[in-house]
Amino acid sequence: MDTSDPRQERPPPKRGPPPAAPQAPRDHLVWAIFNTLYMNFCCLGFVALAFAVKARDRKVSGDVEAAQHFSSKARCYNALATAGSVLLPLLLGALIVTGVIHLSKLAQESVGFFTYQFSGSDDEDQ
């Protein structure tokens, strides 16, 4: 008679990540909507929104390759819109600050010029 436990004879099942299935690409739709509504620099946010919608349509229809293509374009235009909308106001602010500093120095020099005392000997008048 066999008294061994059958559960001990089988190897335990392997636990790990499931086999990798091809992932559908991200469509970046939320980022494109944000760029379109809040930071629409040179209409790049709208272009990104158009490509994001195309990527989502292709993903739903099952065309993964076209969805990946439109997704990468949407990501590129989103990055450009975000960079332009963040960097240009920073550049404008820096130009305003340096202009104010330059004008304040110029004003100080002109005040010094106009407060110069023309006193002393009046040799030229005699």
PDB file of C-alpha atoms in Angstrom:
ATOM      1  CA  MET A   1       0.000   0.000   0.000  1.00  0.00           C
ATOM      2  CA  ASP A   2       1.274   3.461  -0.998  1.00  0.00           C
ATOM      3  CA  THR A   3       1.163   5.890   1.936  1.00  0.00           C
ATOM      4  CA  SER A   4       2.879   8.868   0.271  1.00  0.00           C
ATOM      5  CA  ASP A   5       1.009  12.114  -0.113  1.00  0.00           C
ATOM      6  CA  PRO A   6       0.258  12.839  -3.794  1.00  0.00           C
ATOM      7  CA  ARG A   7       0.609  16.617  -3.239  1.00  0.00           C
ATOM      8  CA  GLN A   8       4.259  16.182  -2.317  1.00  0.00           C
ATOM      9  CA  GLU A   9       5.114  14.298  -5.479  1.00  0.00           C
ATOM     10  CA  ARG A  10       4.064  17.067  -7.909  1.00  0.00           C
ATOM     11  CA  PRO A  11       6.257  20.118  -8.205  1.00  0.00           C
ATOM     12  CA  PRO A  12       4.585  23.315  -7.036  1.00  0.00           C
ATOM     13  CA  PRO A  13       3.229  25.536  -9.810  1.00  0.00           C
ATOM     14  CA  LYS A  14       5.522  28.357 -10.872  1.00  0.00           C
ATOM     15  CA  ARG A  15       4.356  31.773  -9.862  1.00  0.00           C
ATOM     16  CA  GLY A  16       5.645  34.656 -11.834  1.00  0.00           C
ATOM     17  CA  PRO A  17       4.556  37.282 -14.232  1.00  0.00           C
ATOM     18  CA  PRO A  18       2.120  36.100 -16.870  1.00  0.00           C
ATOM     19  CA  PRO A  19       3.440  35.751 -20.379  1.00  0.00           C
ATOM     20  CA  ALA A  20       3.919  39.102 -22.041  1.00  0.00           C
ATOM     21  CA  ALA A  21       1.094  39.972 -24.353  1.00  0.00           C
ATOM     22  CA  PRO A  22       1.534  42.758 -26.897  1.00  0.00           C
ATOM     23  CA  GLN A  23       0.511  45.938 -25.160  1.00  0.00           C
ATOM     24  CA  ALA A  24      -1.658  48.484 -26.853  1.00  0.00           C
ATOM     25  CA  PRO A  25       0.138  51.832 -27.142  1.00  0.00           C
ATOM     26  CA  ARG A  26      -0.864  54.781 -25.018  1.00  0.00           C
ATOM     27  CA  ASP A  27      -2.873  57.411 -26.816  1.00  0.00           C
ATOM     28  CA  HIS A  28      -1.925  60.442 -24.633  1.00  0.00           C
ATOM     29  CA  LEU A  29      -5.475  61.784 -24.924  1.00  0.00           C
ATOM     30  CA  VAL A  30      -5.653  63.408 -21.481  1.00  0.00           C
ATOM     31  CA  TRP A  31      -2.343  65.209 -22.015  1.00  0.00           C
ATOM     32  CA  ALA A  32      -3.549  66.428 -25.427  1.00  0.00           C
ATOM     33  CA  ILE A  33      -6.831  67.700 -23.960  1.00  0.00           C
ATOM     34  CA  PHE A  34      -4.895  69.557 -21.274  1.00  0.00           C
ATOM     35  CA  ASN A  35      -2.574  71.117 -23.872  1.00  0.00           C
ATOM     36  CA  THR A  36      -5.526  72.076 -26.058  1.00  0.00           C
ATOM     37  CA  LEU A  37      -7.490  73.738 -23.279  1.00  0.00           C
ATOM     38  CA  TYR A  38      -4.826  75.343 -21.134  1.00  0.00           C
ATOM     39  CA  MET A  39      -1.559  75.622 -23.038  1.00  0.00           C
ATOM     40  CA  ASN A  40      -2.374  75.840 -26.723  1.00  0.00           C
ATOM     41  CA  PHE A  41       0.908  77.230 -28.043  1.00  0.00           C
ATOM     42  CA  CYS A  42       0.746  77.697 -31.848  1.00  0.00           C
ATOM     43  CA  CYS A  43      -2.161  75.209 -32.004  1.00  0.00           C
ATOM     44  CA  LEU A  44       0.217  72.343 -31.183  1.00  0.00           C
ATOM     45  CA  GLY A  45      -2.190  71.162 -28.499  1.00  0.00           C
ATOM     46  CA  PHE A  46      -4.955  70.829 -31.076  1.00  0.00           C
ATOM     47  CA  VAL A  47      -2.663  68.894 -33.444  1.00  0.00           C
ATOM     48  CA  ALA A  48      -1.698  66.605 -30.565  1.00  0.00           C
ATOM     49  CA  LEU A  49      -5.381  66.098 -29.778  1.00  0.00           C
ATOM     50  CA  ALA A  50      -6.067  65.092 -33.383  1.00  0.00           C
ATOM     51  CA  PHE A  51      -3.272  62.504 -33.352  1.00  0.00           C
ATOM     52  CA  ALA A  52      -4.348  61.225 -29.924  1.00  0.00           C
ATOM     53  CA  VAL A  53      -7.887  60.651 -31.190  1.00  0.00           C
ATOM     54  CA  LYS A  54      -6.521  58.876 -34.268  1.00  0.00           C
ATOM     55  CA  ALA A  55      -4.355  56.694 -32.023  1.00  0.00           C
ATOM     56  CA  ARG A  56      -7.349  55.799 -29.861  1.00  0.00           C
ATOM     57  CA  ASP A  57      -9.465  54.969 -32.932  1.00  0.00           C
ATOM     58  CA  ARG A  58      -6.755  52.719 -34.350  1.00  0.00           C
ATOM     59  CA  LYS A  59      -6.272  51.042 -30.971  1.00  0.00           C
ATOM     60  CA  VAL A  60      -9.991  50.298 -30.699  1.00  0.00           C
ATOM     61  CA  SER A  61     -10.103  48.933 -34.240  1.00  0.00           C
ATOM     62  CA  GLY A  62      -7.151  46.631 -33.500  1.00  0.00           C
ATOM     63  CA  ASP A  63      -4.511  48.208 -35.763  1.00  0.00           C
ATOM     64  CA  VAL A  64      -1.671  48.282 -33.226  1.00  0.00           C
ATOM     65  CA  GLU A  65       1.023  49.432 -35.661  1.00  0.00           C
ATOM     66  CA  ALA A  66      -0.935  52.500 -36.816  1.00  0.00           C
ATOM     67  CA  ALA A  67      -1.944  53.213 -33.227  1.00  0.00           C
ATOM     68  CA  GLN A  68       1.727  53.178 -32.211  1.00  0.00           C
ATOM     69  CA  HIS A  69       2.572  55.562 -35.066  1.00  0.00           C
ATOM     70  CA  PHE A  70      -0.151  58.078 -34.165  1.00  0.00           C
ATOM     71  CA  SER A  71       0.640  57.703 -30.468  1.00  0.00           C
ATOM     72  CA  SER A  72       4.276  58.666 -30.998  1.00  0.00           C
ATOM     73  CA  LYS A  73       3.195  61.707 -33.049  1.00  0.00           C
ATOM     74  CA  ALA A  74       0.730  62.731 -30.336  1.00  0.00           C
ATOM     75  CA  ARG A  75       3.457  62.393 -27.697  1.00  0.00           C
ATOM     76  CA  CYS A  76       5.845  64.507 -29.790  1.00  0.00           C
ATOM     77  CA  TYR A  77       3.334  67.305 -30.354  1.00  0.00           C
ATOM     78  CA  ASN A  78       2.295  67.208 -26.698  1.00  0.00           C
ATOM     79  CA  ALA A  79       5.916  67.565 -25.627  1.00  0.00           C
ATOM     80  CA  LEU A  80       6.440  70.469 -28.019  1.00  0.00           C
ATOM     81  CA  ALA A  81       3.277  72.215 -26.849  1.00  0.00           C
ATOM     82  CA  THR A  82       4.188  71.759 -23.202  1.00  0.00           C
ATOM     83  CA  ALA A  83       7.782  72.899 -23.701  1.00  0.00           C
ATOM     84  CA  GLY A  84       6.717  75.932 -25.710  1.00  0.00           C
ATOM     85  CA  SER A  85       4.060  76.895 -23.221  1.00  0.00           C
ATOM     86  CA  VAL A  86       6.431  76.593 -20.276  1.00  0.00           C
ATOM     87  CA  LEU A  87       9.657  77.936 -21.759  1.00  0.00           C
ATOM     88  CA  LEU A  88       8.300  80.964 -23.610  1.00  0.00           C
ATOM     89  CA  PRO A  89       6.713  82.612 -20.538  1.00  0.00           C
ATOM     90  CA  LEU A  90       9.908  81.916 -18.587  1.00  0.00           C
ATOM     91  CA  LEU A  91      11.950  83.534 -21.353  1.00  0.00           C
ATOM     92  CA  LEU A  92       9.586  86.504 -21.472  1.00  0.00           C
ATOM     93  CA  GLY A  93       9.805  86.882 -17.690  1.00  0.00           C
ATOM     94  CA  ALA A  94      13.612  86.785 -17.827  1.00  0.00           C
ATOM     95  CA  LEU A  95      13.636  89.448 -20.549  1.00  0.00           C
ATOM     96  CA  ILE A  96      11.312  91.672 -18.514  1.00  0.00           C
ATOM     97  CA  VAL A  97      13.460  91.303 -15.387  1.00  0.00           C
ATOM     98  CA  THR A  98      16.690  92.092 -17.240  1.00  0.00           C
ATOM     99  CA  GLY A  99      14.989  95.051 -18.945  1.00  0.00           C
ATOM    100  CA  VAL A 100      13.819  96.448 -15.607  1.00  0.00           C
ATOM    101  CA  ILE A 101      17.304  96.034 -14.135  1.00  0.00           C
ATOM    102  CA  HIS A 102      18.857  97.776 -17.138  1.00  0.00           C
ATOM    103  CA  LEU A 103      16.340 100.636 -17.020  1.00  0.00           C
ATOM    104  CA  SER A 104      16.873 101.132 -13.279  1.00  0.00           C
ATOM    105  CA  LYS A 105      20.638 101.418 -13.787  1.00  0.00           C
ATOM    106  CA  LEU A 106      20.055 103.843 -16.657  1.00  0.00           C
ATOM    107  CA  ALA A 107      17.711 105.917 -14.491  1.00  0.00           C
ATOM    108  CA  GLN A 108      20.279 106.064 -11.686  1.00  0.00           C
ATOM    109  CA  GLU A 109      22.949 107.267 -14.105  1.00  0.00           C
ATOM    110  CA  SER A 110      20.659 109.904 -15.580  1.00  0.00           C
ATOM    111  CA  VAL A 111      19.701 111.179 -12.111  1.00  0.00           C
ATOM    112  CA  GLY A 112      23.402 111.535 -11.378  1.00  0.00           C
ATOM    113  CA  PHE A 113      23.891 113.469 -14.607  1.00  0.00           C
ATOM    114  CA  PHE A 114      21.013 115.880 -14.022  1.00  0.00           C
ATOM    115  CA  THR A 115      21.892 116.553 -10.380  1.00  0.00           C
ATOM    116  CA  TYR A 116      25.425 117.609 -11.247  1.00  0.00           C
ATOM    117  CA  GLN A 117      26.135 120.942  -9.694  1.00  0.00           C
ATOM    118  CA  PHE A 118      27.413 123.474 -12.153  1.00  0.00           C
ATOM    119  CA  SER A 119      29.049 125.451  -9.435  1.00  0.00           C
ATOM    120  CA  GLY A 120      32.536 126.581  -8.880  1.00  0.00           C
ATOM    121  CA  SER A 121      34.437 129.322 -10.595  1.00  0.00           C
ATOM    122  CA  ASP A 122      32.558 131.149 -13.305  1.00  0.00           C
ATOM    123  CA  ASP A 123      35.647 131.771 -15.444  1.00  0.00           C
ATOM    124  CA  GLU A 124      33.768 131.364 -18.698  1.00  0.00           C
ATOM    125  CA  ASP A 125      31.183 134.043 -17.903  1.00  0.00           C
ATOM    126  CA  GLN A 126      33.766 136.806 -17.263  1.00  0.00           C
TER     127      GLN A 126
END
